[in-house]
């Protein structure tokens, strides 16, 4: 839906199911319910999560036409997609495999280009479309600087091939599409400085030459192509976890000429580490329900001096809770955005409010907003509403903030 010039939706990766049949059934069940709960009278935007398996089915003309007909009947449209999880994302152990296959593989490149060709056919005229994706790979898979360099060489080439494909799609259809790279803790890209590094050290120096030769354009225009078709997915939860200040980060991207294709509206868990042993024991008890086996829940800790320490997963951090000198933990667990606390635990909801205020003041920074709380099935029971109610309350909370 359009709110104050922004395209707003929720990400359908909250729904389990990897097949197109399961994906479509979830949309048919929940989109009408959410529209009714929100009393949405206009067109309703969808943030579509499409697995590799589902994309192979949806690209078939008769299946795509069936989906387009349903969208028309429901006054719904697709403007953004989530192309980060390639395969199974629910009811199995995902952990670091959410990055597999990564951008060093042809499989990731091909899945992404296929998804863009689908999006180009679904996207209404007059708006841009984006697909969010992995921050290149999972950093702990690379055992040396040489391994990382080799991986970045290959990944950069694959990203540039996507940019070239999106340039051709724009020439054919007039539609602007962008790949929105999503930094997250323990990705190769986990903060704004590393996102800039991707552009300054890899995409631009390599892409100016390669795209100019491939497309028959100047190197200056090749750089414009890169910056138009490769952008940032700013996940509020992820940037909050690494303690970045939204206004500073947005200004940094603007100065570098890097666009924000999408803001994913999400909140992380936040806890202050108490000094007393009994209070730490209670904190551990309260955190244990969030220690689950499906997803990685990276922890970034702040020390008294302002330094940051990282833990690959919540169990790793809990092992040192008794003795740590750290003062604060931010935990990669997407919690409902309409709550600012969970009993004794807090969230980074305040960062969402800051981000929304910033883009209201600077609407040119982005026009795609997507609520993303994919962890609904693994939330502790006492924080979980019915799925339709939870999605609706999250969107209603964001709409109120925008208004």
Short mmCIF file of C-alpha atoms in Angstrom, two decimals:
data_model
loop_
_atom_site.label_atom_id
_atom_site.label_comp_id
_atom_site.label_asym_id
_atom_site.label_seq_id
_atom_site.Cartn_x
_atom_site.Cartn_y
_atom_site.Cartn_z
CA UNK A 1 0.00 0.00 0.00
CA UNK A 2 1.12 3.56 -0.52
CA UNK A 3 1.51 5.70 2.58
CA UNK A 4 2.82 9.27 2.18
CA UNK A 5 4.62 8.30 -1.02
CA UNK A 6 6.19 5.15 0.46
CA UNK A 7 5.38 1.64 -0.70
CA UNK A 8 4.67 -0.36 2.47
CA UNK A 9 4.11 -4.07 3.01
CA UNK A 10 5.17 -7.01 5.12
CA UNK A 11 7.58 -9.71 4.00
CA UNK A 12 5.88 -13.01 3.27
CA UNK A 13 8.91 -14.92 4.58
CA UNK A 14 6.92 -14.99 7.83
CA UNK A 15 4.88 -17.79 6.22
CA UNK A 16 6.31 -21.32 6.15
CA UNK A 17 6.51 -23.18 2.84
CA UNK A 18 9.09 -23.41 0.08
CA UNK A 19 6.93 -24.56 -2.84
CA UNK A 20 4.96 -22.15 -5.00
CA UNK A 21 1.77 -23.97 -4.00
CA UNK A 22 2.44 -23.32 -0.29
CA UNK A 23 3.51 -19.73 -0.97
CA UNK A 24 0.37 -18.96 -2.97
CA UNK A 25 -1.94 -20.63 -0.43
CA UNK A 26 -0.48 -18.48 2.34
CA UNK A 27 -0.98 -15.32 0.30
CA UNK A 28 -4.58 -16.29 -0.51
CA UNK A 29 -5.23 -16.91 3.19
CA UNK A 30 -3.53 -13.94 4.82
CA UNK A 31 -3.60 -11.04 2.34
CA UNK A 32 -7.42 -10.68 2.47
CA UNK A 33 -7.37 -11.02 6.27
CA UNK A 34 -4.68 -8.37 6.72
CA UNK A 35 -6.42 -6.01 4.30
CA UNK A 36 -9.67 -6.41 6.22
CA UNK A 37 -8.04 -5.89 9.63
CA UNK A 38 -6.36 -2.71 8.34
CA UNK A 39 -9.51 -1.57 6.51
CA UNK A 40 -7.32 -1.15 3.43
CA UNK A 41 -9.48 0.34 0.67
CA UNK A 42 -6.75 0.90 -1.89
CA UNK A 43 -4.26 -1.38 -3.61
CA UNK A 44 -2.25 -3.57 -1.24
CA UNK A 45 1.47 -4.05 -1.83
CA UNK A 46 3.07 -7.43 -1.25
CA UNK A 47 6.64 -8.19 -0.20
CA UNK A 48 7.01 -11.58 -1.84
CA UNK A 49 9.45 -14.18 -0.55
CA UNK A 50 10.14 -16.60 -3.39
CA UNK A 51 12.40 -19.61 -2.88
CA UNK A 52 14.48 -21.09 -5.68
CA UNK A 53 12.01 -23.98 -5.92
CA UNK A 54 9.01 -21.65 -6.10
CA UNK A 55 10.67 -19.39 -8.69
CA UNK A 56 11.07 -22.31 -11.09
CA UNK A 57 7.30 -22.83 -10.99
CA UNK A 58 6.18 -19.20 -11.01
CA UNK A 59 8.25 -18.37 -14.09
CA UNK A 60 6.03 -20.70 -16.13
CA UNK A 61 3.70 -18.44 -18.17
CA UNK A 62 0.43 -20.12 -17.18
CA UNK A 63 1.30 -20.10 -13.47
CA UNK A 64 2.42 -16.47 -13.62
CA UNK A 65 -0.79 -15.49 -15.40
CA UNK A 66 -2.86 -17.22 -12.72
CA UNK A 67 -1.01 -15.24 -10.03
CA UNK A 68 -1.43 -11.98 -11.94
CA UNK A 69 -5.16 -12.62 -12.23
CA UNK A 70 -5.39 -13.23 -8.46
CA UNK A 71 -3.48 -10.03 -7.77
CA UNK A 72 -5.91 -8.08 -9.94
CA UNK A 73 -8.93 -9.59 -8.17
CA UNK A 74 -7.49 -8.77 -4.75
CA UNK A 75 -6.35 -5.24 -5.70
CA UNK A 76 -2.84 -6.31 -4.77
CA UNK A 77 0.56 -5.87 -6.38
CA UNK A 78 4.18 -6.95 -5.86
CA UNK A 79 6.83 -4.23 -5.62
CA UNK A 80 9.57 -5.95 -3.63
CA UNK A 81 10.83 -9.48 -3.10
CA UNK A 82 13.04 -11.23 -0.59
CA UNK A 83 15.71 -13.21 -2.40
CA UNK A 84 17.97 -13.77 0.60
CA UNK A 85 16.87 -17.31 1.61
CA UNK A 86 17.37 -19.55 -1.42
CA UNK A 87 15.99 -22.76 0.09
CA UNK A 88 14.30 -24.05 3.24
CA UNK A 89 13.63 -21.25 5.72
CA UNK A 90 11.17 -22.70 8.22
CA UNK A 91 10.75 -25.82 10.35
CA UNK A 92 14.31 -26.97 9.79
CA UNK A 93 17.77 -25.97 11.00
CA UNK A 94 18.71 -22.96 8.89
CA UNK A 95 21.50 -21.20 10.86
CA UNK A 96 24.41 -20.18 8.56
CA UNK A 97 22.88 -22.09 5.64
CA UNK A 98 20.61 -19.10 5.03
CA UNK A 99 23.59 -17.79 3.01
CA UNK A 100 23.87 -20.94 0.88
CA UNK A 101 24.34 -20.87 -2.04
CA UNK A 102 26.21 -17.61 -1.71
CA UNK A 103 27.28 -15.05 -4.29
CA UNK A 104 30.37 -17.06 -5.20
CA UNK A 105 28.03 -19.52 -6.96
CA UNK A 106 26.27 -19.42 -10.31
CA UNK A 107 23.20 -20.86 -8.59
CA UNK A 108 22.72 -17.64 -6.55
CA UNK A 109 23.22 -15.48 -9.64
CA UNK A 110 20.80 -17.48 -11.77
CA UNK A 111 18.10 -17.63 -9.08
CA UNK A 112 18.34 -13.87 -8.60
CA UNK A 113 18.11 -13.02 -12.31
CA UNK A 114 15.15 -15.44 -12.67
CA UNK A 115 13.43 -13.73 -9.75
CA UNK A 116 13.97 -10.32 -11.34
CA UNK A 117 12.45 -11.48 -14.61
CA UNK A 118 9.39 -12.57 -12.63
CA UNK A 119 9.27 -9.27 -10.74
CA UNK A 120 9.50 -7.31 -14.00
CA UNK A 121 6.27 -8.97 -15.12
CA UNK A 122 4.50 -8.41 -11.80
CA UNK A 123 5.62 -4.84 -11.11
CA UNK A 124 3.04 -2.13 -11.89
CA UNK A 125 4.00 0.68 -14.21
CA UNK A 126 5.38 3.79 -12.60
CA UNK A 127 7.18 2.32 -9.58
CA UNK A 128 10.58 0.73 -9.13
CA UNK A 129 11.09 -2.83 -7.90
CA UNK A 130 13.72 -4.42 -5.71
CA UNK A 131 14.92 -7.77 -4.45
CA UNK A 132 16.90 -8.04 -1.21
CA UNK A 133 19.76 -10.50 -1.02
CA UNK A 134 22.57 -11.97 1.05
CA UNK A 135 25.58 -9.82 2.11
CA UNK A 136 27.75 -11.82 -0.33
CA UNK A 137 28.38 -14.76 2.03
CA UNK A 138 28.94 -15.88 5.63
CA UNK A 139 32.32 -14.61 6.80
CA UNK A 140 33.22 -17.64 8.91
CA UNK A 141 33.25 -19.85 5.80
CA UNK A 142 36.48 -18.13 4.67
CA UNK A 143 39.58 -19.34 6.48
CA UNK A 144 42.14 -16.87 5.12
CA UNK A 145 42.48 -13.50 3.42
CA UNK A 146 43.31 -15.31 0.18
CA UNK A 147 40.09 -17.33 0.44
CA UNK A 148 38.11 -14.14 1.01
CA UNK A 149 39.79 -12.34 -1.89
CA UNK A 150 39.08 -15.20 -4.26
CA UNK A 151 35.48 -15.33 -3.07
CA UNK A 152 35.05 -11.60 -3.55
CA UNK A 153 36.45 -11.75 -7.08
CA UNK A 154 33.87 -14.33 -8.10
CA UNK A 155 31.01 -12.75 -6.18
CA UNK A 156 31.70 -9.34 -7.68
CA UNK A 157 31.55 -10.77 -11.18
CA UNK A 158 28.20 -12.41 -10.44
CA UNK A 159 26.79 -9.19 -8.97
CA UNK A 160 27.90 -7.26 -12.06
CA UNK A 161 26.21 -9.83 -14.28
CA UNK A 162 22.99 -9.17 -12.39
CA UNK A 163 23.46 -5.41 -12.89
CA UNK A 164 23.92 -6.00 -16.62
CA UNK A 165 20.74 -8.10 -16.73
CA UNK A 166 18.78 -5.38 -14.92
CA UNK A 167 20.08 -2.76 -17.34
CA UNK A 168 18.80 -4.88 -20.24
CA UNK A 169 15.43 -5.38 -18.54
CA UNK A 170 15.11 -1.61 -18.18
CA UNK A 171 15.89 -1.14 -21.87
CA UNK A 172 13.26 -3.74 -22.76
CA UNK A 173 10.49 -2.74 -20.33
CA UNK A 174 11.27 0.75 -19.03
CA UNK A 175 11.13 -0.62 -15.47
CA UNK A 176 13.86 0.16 -12.95
CA UNK A 177 14.86 -2.83 -10.84
CA UNK A 178 17.51 -2.93 -8.14
CA UNK A 179 19.31 -5.62 -6.18
CA UNK A 180 19.25 -4.61 -2.52
CA UNK A 181 22.20 -6.08 -0.62
CA UNK A 182 21.39 -6.66 3.05
CA UNK A 183 24.27 -6.37 5.54
CA UNK A 184 23.88 -8.48 8.66
CA UNK A 185 26.10 -9.60 11.55
CA UNK A 186 28.69 -12.17 10.43
CA UNK A 187 27.96 -11.61 6.78
CA UNK A 188 30.94 -10.56 4.70
CA UNK A 189 29.15 -7.22 4.79
CA UNK A 190 27.80 -6.42 8.24
CA UNK A 191 27.88 -2.63 8.49
CA UNK A 192 27.91 0.54 6.41
CA UNK A 193 31.70 0.75 6.10
CA UNK A 194 31.84 -2.75 4.64
CA UNK A 195 28.98 -1.88 2.28
CA UNK A 196 31.00 1.09 1.03
CA UNK A 197 34.02 -1.22 0.67
CA UNK A 198 32.00 -3.45 -1.65
CA UNK A 199 31.43 -0.49 -3.97
CA UNK A 200 34.77 1.31 -3.73
CA UNK A 201 37.08 -1.71 -3.78
CA UNK A 202 35.13 -4.21 -5.88
CA UNK A 203 32.00 -3.22 -7.81
CA UNK A 204 33.11 0.13 -9.18
CA UNK A 205 36.75 -0.54 -10.15
CA UNK A 206 35.92 -3.89 -11.73
CA UNK A 207 32.49 -2.92 -13.01
CA UNK A 208 33.50 0.29 -14.78
CA UNK A 209 35.73 -1.70 -17.10
CA UNK A 210 33.68 -4.88 -17.49
CA UNK A 211 30.28 -3.23 -17.97
CA UNK A 212 31.68 -0.62 -20.35
CA UNK A 213 33.08 -3.36 -22.59
CA UNK A 214 30.03 -5.62 -22.32
CA UNK A 215 27.37 -2.95 -22.88
CA UNK A 216 29.29 -0.58 -25.14
CA UNK A 217 28.98 2.38 -22.79
CA UNK A 218 31.43 4.78 -21.18
CA UNK A 219 33.05 3.89 -17.89
CA UNK A 220 31.25 6.82 -16.27
CA UNK A 221 27.90 5.47 -17.43
CA UNK A 222 28.90 1.98 -16.32
CA UNK A 223 29.34 3.34 -12.80
CA UNK A 224 25.88 4.90 -12.98
CA UNK A 225 24.46 1.51 -13.97
CA UNK A 226 26.08 -0.11 -10.95
CA UNK A 227 24.69 2.48 -8.54
CA UNK A 228 21.21 2.37 -10.06
CA UNK A 229 20.86 -1.41 -10.09
CA UNK A 230 22.83 -2.41 -6.97
CA UNK A 231 21.60 -0.74 -3.81
CA UNK A 232 21.34 -1.31 -0.05
CA UNK A 233 18.69 -3.12 1.93
CA UNK A 234 18.76 -1.29 5.27
CA UNK A 235 17.44 -3.79 7.81
CA UNK A 236 16.80 -1.73 10.93
CA UNK A 237 17.38 -4.72 13.22
CA UNK A 238 20.75 -5.52 11.63
CA UNK A 239 22.11 -1.98 11.74
CA UNK A 240 20.86 -1.55 15.31
CA UNK A 241 22.72 -4.70 16.35
CA UNK A 242 26.01 -3.18 15.19
CA UNK A 243 25.15 0.08 17.00
CA UNK A 244 25.02 2.33 13.93
CA UNK A 245 23.18 5.65 14.15
CA UNK A 246 20.64 5.84 11.30
CA UNK A 247 21.18 9.50 10.41
CA UNK A 248 24.95 9.00 10.18
CA UNK A 249 24.58 5.87 8.07
CA UNK A 250 22.08 7.43 5.67
CA UNK A 251 24.33 10.48 5.25
CA UNK A 252 27.32 8.23 4.59
CA UNK A 253 25.47 6.37 1.82
CA UNK A 254 24.17 9.62 0.31
CA UNK A 255 27.67 11.13 0.21
CA UNK A 256 28.97 8.04 -1.60
CA UNK A 257 26.09 8.09 -4.08
CA UNK A 258 24.80 4.71 -2.88
CA UNK A 259 21.03 4.33 -2.84
CA UNK A 260 18.86 2.57 -0.30
CA UNK A 261 16.55 0.31 -2.26
CA UNK A 262 14.54 -0.91 0.71
CA UNK A 263 14.23 -0.43 4.44
CA UNK A 264 13.25 -3.58 6.28
CA UNK A 265 11.40 -2.54 9.41
CA UNK A 266 12.47 -4.92 12.15
CA UNK A 267 13.49 -4.93 15.80
CA UNK A 268 16.18 -6.83 17.70
CA UNK A 269 16.33 -7.89 21.33
CA UNK A 270 18.29 -5.53 23.56
CA UNK A 271 19.47 -6.20 27.10
CA UNK A 272 21.57 -4.29 29.59
CA UNK A 273 23.93 -6.58 31.50
CA UNK A 274 23.37 -6.22 35.27
CA UNK A 275 26.25 -6.26 37.71
CA UNK A 276 24.77 -8.54 40.41
CA UNK A 277 25.13 -12.32 39.94
CA UNK A 278 21.50 -13.02 40.88
CA UNK A 279 20.31 -10.52 38.29
CA UNK A 280 22.50 -12.15 35.65
CA UNK A 281 21.04 -15.56 36.53
CA UNK A 282 17.55 -14.15 36.05
CA UNK A 283 18.54 -12.56 32.75
CA UNK A 284 19.81 -15.93 31.51
CA UNK A 285 16.51 -17.57 32.46
CA UNK A 286 14.63 -14.89 30.52
CA UNK A 287 16.84 -15.30 27.45
CA UNK A 288 16.70 -19.08 27.29
CA UNK A 289 13.29 -19.15 25.50
CA UNK A 290 14.95 -17.25 22.65
CA UNK A 291 17.71 -19.87 22.31
CA UNK A 292 16.22 -21.95 19.51
CA UNK A 293 17.62 -24.22 16.81
CA UNK A 294 16.26 -22.77 13.56
CA UNK A 295 18.03 -19.45 13.00
CA UNK A 296 21.32 -17.80 13.91
CA UNK A 297 20.85 -15.25 16.69
CA UNK A 298 24.15 -13.39 16.59
CA UNK A 299 24.98 -11.18 19.55
CA UNK A 300 26.97 -7.95 19.39
CA UNK A 301 28.06 -6.73 22.81
CA UNK A 302 29.17 -3.28 23.87
CA UNK A 303 31.91 -2.84 26.46
CA UNK A 304 32.22 -0.07 29.03
CA UNK A 305 34.82 1.61 26.82
CA UNK A 306 32.52 1.51 23.78
CA UNK A 307 34.20 -1.41 22.02
CA UNK A 308 32.19 -4.17 20.37
CA UNK A 309 32.48 -7.95 20.76
CA UNK A 310 30.65 -10.45 18.58
CA UNK A 311 29.25 -13.92 19.25
CA UNK A 312 28.14 -16.17 16.35
CA UNK A 313 24.96 -17.29 18.17
CA UNK A 314 23.08 -16.68 21.40
CA UNK A 315 24.31 -19.90 23.11
CA UNK A 316 27.90 -18.69 22.65
CA UNK A 317 27.10 -15.44 24.44
CA UNK A 318 25.16 -17.12 27.24
CA UNK A 319 28.23 -19.19 28.08
CA UNK A 320 30.07 -16.04 29.19
CA UNK A 321 27.16 -14.14 30.74
CA UNK A 322 28.19 -14.98 34.29
CA UNK A 323 31.66 -13.43 33.96
CA UNK A 324 31.43 -10.89 31.11
CA UNK A 325 32.44 -7.27 31.63
CA UNK A 326 30.20 -6.17 28.75
CA UNK A 327 27.42 -3.69 29.45
CA UNK A 328 24.88 -4.30 26.69
CA UNK A 329 23.87 -7.04 24.25
CA UNK A 330 21.93 -6.65 21.03
CA UNK A 331 20.64 -9.95 19.75
CA UNK A 332 19.66 -10.86 16.19
CA UNK A 333 16.19 -12.11 16.97
CA UNK A 334 13.47 -10.34 14.99
CA UNK A 335 10.73 -9.54 17.50
CA UNK A 336 7.35 -7.90 16.79
CA UNK A 337 7.87 -4.22 16.07
CA UNK A 338 4.80 -3.01 17.98
CA UNK A 339 6.29 -3.96 21.38
CA UNK A 340 9.20 -2.18 23.01
CA UNK A 341 9.71 -4.74 25.75
CA UNK A 342 9.12 -8.39 26.52
CA UNK A 343 8.83 -8.48 30.27
CA UNK A 344 12.35 -7.86 31.54
CA UNK A 345 13.78 -7.76 28.00
CA UNK A 346 13.76 -4.73 25.72
CA UNK A 347 13.88 -4.28 21.96
CA UNK A 348 15.47 -1.81 19.56
CA UNK A 349 12.03 -0.46 18.57
CA UNK A 350 13.31 3.08 19.19
CA UNK A 351 15.64 2.67 16.22
CA UNK A 352 12.64 2.07 13.94
CA UNK A 353 11.07 5.32 15.14
CA UNK A 354 14.33 7.16 14.43
CA UNK A 355 14.60 5.63 10.94
CA UNK A 356 10.99 6.50 10.06
CA UNK A 357 11.48 10.08 11.26
CA UNK A 358 14.63 10.36 9.14
CA UNK A 359 12.97 9.19 5.93
CA UNK A 360 9.94 11.40 6.53
CA UNK A 361 12.38 14.33 6.59
CA UNK A 362 14.33 12.92 3.60
CA UNK A 363 11.86 10.92 1.48
CA UNK A 364 14.30 10.74 -1.44
CA UNK A 365 16.44 8.27 0.51
CA UNK A 366 14.09 5.35 -0.21
CA UNK A 367 10.47 4.56 -1.07
CA UNK A 368 10.27 0.84 -0.18
CA UNK A 369 9.32 -0.15 3.37
CA UNK A 370 8.86 -3.78 4.38
CA UNK A 371 8.05 -5.10 7.85
CA UNK A 372 10.07 -8.28 8.43
CA UNK A 373 9.45 -10.46 11.48
CA UNK A 374 10.09 -13.91 10.04
CA UNK A 375 10.66 -15.51 13.47
CA UNK A 376 6.95 -15.70 14.39
CA UNK A 377 6.95 -19.52 14.59
CA UNK A 378 9.91 -19.59 16.99
CA UNK A 379 8.86 -16.72 19.25
CA UNK A 380 8.18 -17.69 22.87
CA UNK A 381 4.49 -18.54 23.31
CA UNK A 382 3.75 -15.56 25.56
CA UNK A 383 4.84 -13.07 22.87
CA UNK A 384 2.94 -14.65 19.97
CA UNK A 385 -0.43 -13.45 18.64
CA UNK A 386 -2.31 -15.16 15.82
CA UNK A 387 -0.35 -14.70 12.62
CA UNK A 388 -2.88 -12.50 10.86
CA UNK A 389 -3.28 -10.32 13.95
CA UNK A 390 0.47 -10.00 14.40
CA UNK A 391 1.07 -8.93 10.78
CA UNK A 392 -1.79 -6.43 10.97
CA UNK A 393 -0.66 -4.93 14.27
CA UNK A 394 2.87 -4.48 12.93
CA UNK A 395 1.66 -2.70 9.80
CA UNK A 396 -0.81 -0.59 11.80
CA UNK A 397 1.97 0.49 14.15
CA UNK A 398 4.15 1.57 11.21
CA UNK A 399 1.26 3.41 9.53
CA UNK A 400 0.60 5.32 12.76
CA UNK A 401 4.27 6.30 12.97
CA UNK A 402 4.27 7.51 9.37
CA UNK A 403 1.16 9.57 9.93
#
